């Protein structure tokens, strides 16, 4: 998913050279356990949710933009003076 698209961190490259599996190693033996960066699986989940939220916000903004365009076209037409 999105985590596969980003380049790996230096710590991850070092760790991947000799690892069996990320979840098979106790957290205390993982590199830099005090790091404020979440584990890569958690980062991927956060990025997926962020992607979904931003995509839906973009869709809703587009719908609102088109709706306001129609509204202002209607408003301008209704405010023009008519003959008679």
mmCIF file with all atom_site columns, C-alpha atoms in Angstrom:
data_model
loop_
_atom_site.group_PDB
_atom_site.id
_atom_site.type_symbol
_atom_site.label_atom_id
_atom_site.label_alt_id
_atom_site.label_comp_id
_atom_site.label_asym_id
_atom_site.label_entity_id
_atom_site.label_seq_id
_atom_site.pdbx_PDB_ins_code
_atom_site.Cartn_x
_atom_site.Cartn_y
_atom_site.Cartn_z
_atom_site.occupancy
_atom_site.B_iso_or_equiv
_atom_site.pdbx_formal_charge
_atom_site.auth_seq_id
_atom_site.auth_comp_id
_atom_site.auth_asym_id
_atom_site.auth_atom_id
_atom_site.pdbx_PDB_model_num
ATOM 1  C CA . UNK A 1 1  ? 0.000   0.000   0.000   1.00 0.00 ? 1  UNK A CA 1
ATOM 2  C CA . UNK A 1 2  ? 1.265   3.508   0.749   1.00 0.00 ? 2  UNK A CA 1
ATOM 3  C CA . UNK A 1 3  ? 3.992   2.288   3.079   1.00 0.00 ? 3  UNK A CA 1
ATOM 4  C CA . UNK A 1 4  ? 5.518   0.404   0.160   1.00 0.00 ? 4  UNK A CA 1
ATOM 5  C CA . UNK A 1 5  ? 5.816   3.627   -1.844  1.00 0.00 ? 5  UNK A CA 1
ATOM 6  C CA . UNK A 1 6  ? 7.983   5.525   0.624   1.00 0.00 ? 6  UNK A CA 1
ATOM 7  C CA . UNK A 1 7  ? 11.716  4.853   0.827   1.00 0.00 ? 7  UNK A CA 1
ATOM 8  C CA . UNK A 1 8  ? 12.732  2.810   3.886   1.00 0.00 ? 8  UNK A CA 1
ATOM 9  C CA . UNK A 1 9  ? 14.305  4.544   6.861   1.00 0.00 ? 9  UNK A CA 1
ATOM 10 C CA . UNK A 1 10 ? 17.977  3.873   7.605   1.00 0.00 ? 10 UNK A CA 1
ATOM 11 C CA . UNK A 1 11 ? 16.993  1.999   10.755  1.00 0.00 ? 11 UNK A CA 1
ATOM 12 C CA . UNK A 1 12 ? 14.612  -0.195  8.763   1.00 0.00 ? 12 UNK A CA 1
ATOM 13 C CA . UNK A 1 13 ? 17.225  -0.991  6.124   1.00 0.00 ? 13 UNK A CA 1
ATOM 14 C CA . UNK A 1 14 ? 19.706  -2.102  8.798   1.00 0.00 ? 14 UNK A CA 1
ATOM 15 C CA . UNK A 1 15 ? 17.021  -4.072  10.610  1.00 0.00 ? 15 UNK A CA 1
ATOM 16 C CA . UNK A 1 16 ? 15.687  -5.810  7.489   1.00 0.00 ? 16 UNK A CA 1
ATOM 17 C CA . UNK A 1 17 ? 19.067  -7.285  6.612   1.00 0.00 ? 17 UNK A CA 1
ATOM 18 C CA . UNK A 1 18 ? 18.921  -9.868  9.391   1.00 0.00 ? 18 UNK A CA 1
ATOM 19 C CA . UNK A 1 19 ? 15.342  -9.970  10.602  1.00 0.00 ? 19 UNK A CA 1
ATOM 20 C CA . UNK A 1 20 ? 12.943  -12.879 10.503  1.00 0.00 ? 20 UNK A CA 1
ATOM 21 C CA . UNK A 1 21 ? 9.813   -10.833 11.021  1.00 0.00 ? 21 UNK A CA 1
ATOM 22 C CA . UNK A 1 22 ? 8.856   -7.538  12.585  1.00 0.00 ? 22 UNK A CA 1
ATOM 23 C CA . UNK A 1 23 ? 6.291   -9.031  14.962  1.00 0.00 ? 23 UNK A CA 1
ATOM 24 C CA . UNK A 1 24 ? 8.417   -12.037 15.851  1.00 0.00 ? 24 UNK A CA 1
ATOM 25 C CA . UNK A 1 25 ? 10.979  -9.872  17.650  1.00 0.00 ? 25 UNK A CA 1
ATOM 26 C CA . UNK A 1 26 ? 10.196  -8.463  21.094  1.00 0.00 ? 26 UNK A CA 1
ATOM 27 C CA . UNK A 1 27 ? 9.738   -4.689  21.127  1.00 0.00 ? 27 UNK A CA 1
ATOM 28 C CA . UNK A 1 28 ? 12.660  -4.261  23.537  1.00 0.00 ? 28 UNK A CA 1
ATOM 29 C CA . UNK A 1 29 ? 15.046  -5.839  20.997  1.00 0.00 ? 29 UNK A CA 1
ATOM 30 C CA . UNK A 1 30 ? 13.921  -3.698  18.073  1.00 0.00 ? 30 UNK A CA 1
ATOM 31 C CA . UNK A 1 31 ? 16.187  -0.837  17.067  1.00 0.00 ? 31 UNK A CA 1
ATOM 32 C CA . UNK A 1 32 ? 15.604  2.483   18.860  1.00 0.00 ? 32 UNK A CA 1
ATOM 33 C CA . UNK A 1 33 ? 12.624  1.475   21.040  1.00 0.00 ? 33 UNK A CA 1
ATOM 34 C CA . UNK A 1 34 ? 12.285  5.050   22.432  1.00 0.00 ? 34 UNK A CA 1
ATOM 35 C CA . UNK A 1 35 ? 11.732  6.508   18.960  1.00 0.00 ? 35 UNK A CA 1
ATOM 36 C CA . UNK A 1 36 ? 8.649   8.751   18.703  1.00 0.00 ? 36 UNK A CA 1
ATOM 37 C CA . UNK A 1 37 ? 7.975   7.344   15.214  1.00 0.00 ? 37 UNK A CA 1
ATOM 38 C CA . UNK A 1 38 ? 5.307   4.597   15.332  1.00 0.00 ? 38 UNK A CA 1
ATOM 39 C CA . UNK A 1 39 ? 6.028   1.113   14.042  1.00 0.00 ? 39 UNK A CA 1
ATOM 40 C CA . UNK A 1 40 ? 5.838   0.794   10.237  1.00 0.00 ? 40 UNK A CA 1
ATOM 41 C CA . UNK A 1 41 ? 2.559   -1.211  10.312  1.00 0.00 ? 41 UNK A CA 1
ATOM 42 C CA . UNK A 1 42 ? 0.957   1.540   12.402  1.00 0.00 ? 42 UNK A CA 1
ATOM 43 C CA . UNK A 1 43 ? 2.370   4.214   10.091  1.00 0.00 ? 43 UNK A CA 1
ATOM 44 C CA . UNK A 1 44 ? 0.849   2.419   7.107   1.00 0.00 ? 44 UNK A CA 1
ATOM 45 C CA . UNK A 1 45 ? -2.548  2.275   8.824   1.00 0.00 ? 45 UNK A CA 1
ATOM 46 C CA . UNK A 1 46 ? -2.398  5.970   9.677   1.00 0.00 ? 46 UNK A CA 1
ATOM 47 C CA . UNK A 1 47 ? -1.439  6.831   6.100   1.00 0.00 ? 47 UNK A CA 1
ATOM 48 C CA . UNK A 1 48 ? -4.287  4.712   4.713   1.00 0.00 ? 48 UNK A CA 1
ATOM 49 C CA . UNK A 1 49 ? -6.850  6.453   6.934   1.00 0.00 ? 49 UNK A CA 1
ATOM 50 C CA . UNK A 1 50 ? -5.396  9.862   6.148   1.00 0.00 ? 50 UNK A CA 1
ATOM 51 C CA . UNK A 1 51 ? -5.575  9.054   2.440   1.00 0.00 ? 51 UNK A CA 1
ATOM 52 C CA . UNK A 1 52 ? -9.228  8.001   2.742   1.00 0.00 ? 52 UNK A CA 1
ATOM 53 C CA . UNK A 1 53 ? -10.192 11.096  4.737   1.00 0.00 ? 53 UNK A CA 1
ATOM 54 C CA . UNK A 1 54 ? -8.438  13.464  2.330   1.00 0.00 ? 54 UNK A CA 1
ATOM 55 C CA . UNK A 1 55 ? -9.930  11.715  -0.694  1.00 0.00 ? 55 UNK A CA 1
ATOM 56 C CA . UNK A 1 56 ? -13.479 12.025  0.698   1.00 0.00 ? 56 UNK A CA 1
ATOM 57 C CA . UNK A 1 57 ? -12.857 15.649  1.688   1.00 0.00 ? 57 UNK A CA 1
ATOM 58 C CA . UNK A 1 58 ? -11.725 16.321  -1.878  1.00 0.00 ? 58 UNK A CA 1
ATOM 59 C CA . UNK A 1 59 ? -14.868 14.679  -3.287  1.00 0.00 ? 59 UNK A CA 1
ATOM 60 C CA . UNK A 1 60 ? -17.151 16.639  -0.942  1.00 0.00 ? 60 UNK A CA 1
ATOM 61 C CA . UNK A 1 61 ? -15.351 19.891  -1.747  1.00 0.00 ? 61 UNK A CA 1
ATOM 62 C CA . UNK A 1 62 ? -15.789 19.224  -5.465  1.00 0.00 ? 62 UNK A CA 1
ATOM 63 C CA . UNK A 1 63 ? -19.503 18.578  -5.028  1.00 0.00 ? 63 UNK A CA 1
ATOM 64 C CA . UNK A 1 64 ? -19.867 21.772  -2.980  1.00 0.00 ? 64 UNK A CA 1
ATOM 65 C CA . UNK A 1 65 ? -17.899 23.743  -5.578  1.00 0.00 ? 65 UNK A CA 1
ATOM 66 C CA . UNK A 1 66 ? -20.162 22.561  -8.412  1.00 0.00 ? 66 UNK A CA 1
ATOM 67 C CA . UNK A 1 67 ? -23.280 23.187  -6.324  1.00 0.00 ? 67 UNK A CA 1
ATOM 68 C CA . UNK A 1 68 ? -22.266 26.759  -5.518  1.00 0.00 ? 68 UNK A CA 1
ATOM 69 C CA . UNK A 1 69 ? -21.460 27.351  -9.190  1.00 0.00 ? 69 UNK A CA 1
ATOM 70 C CA . UNK A 1 70 ? -24.990 26.333  -10.172 1.00 0.00 ? 70 UNK A CA 1
ATOM 71 C CA . UNK A 1 71 ? -26.435 28.435  -7.348  1.00 0.00 ? 71 UNK A CA 1
ATOM 72 C CA . UNK A 1 72 ? -24.589 31.597  -8.362  1.00 0.00 ? 72 UNK A CA 1
ATOM 73 C CA . UNK A 1 73 ? -25.495 31.121  -12.029 1.00 0.00 ? 73 UNK A CA 1
ATOM 74 C CA . UNK A 1 74 ? -29.150 30.821  -10.988 1.00 0.00 ? 74 UNK A CA 1
ATOM 75 C CA . UNK A 1 75 ? -28.836 33.827  -8.633  1.00 0.00 ? 75 UNK A CA 1
ATOM 76 C CA . UNK A 1 76 ? -27.274 36.022  -11.316 1.00 0.00 ? 76 UNK A CA 1
ATOM 77 C CA . UNK A 1 77 ? -29.974 35.047  -13.823 1.00 0.00 ? 77 UNK A CA 1
ATOM 78 C CA . UNK A 1 78 ? -32.744 35.782  -11.324 1.00 0.00 ? 78 UNK A CA 1
ATOM 79 C CA . UNK A 1 79 ? -31.353 39.235  -10.473 1.00 0.00 ? 79 UNK A CA 1
ATOM 80 C CA . UNK A 1 80 ? -31.124 40.478  -14.064 1.00 0.00 ? 80 UNK A CA 1
ATOM 81 C CA . UNK A 1 81 ? -33.797 42.933  -15.124 1.00 0.00 ? 81 UNK A CA 1
ATOM 82 C CA . UNK A 1 82 ? -36.400 41.471  -17.364 1.00 0.00 ? 82 UNK A CA 1
ATOM 83 C CA . UNK A 1 83 ? -38.155 43.282  -20.157 1.00 0.00 ? 83 UNK A CA 1
ATOM 84 C CA . UNK A 1 84 ? -41.704 44.198  -19.380 1.00 0.00 ? 84 UNK A CA 1
#
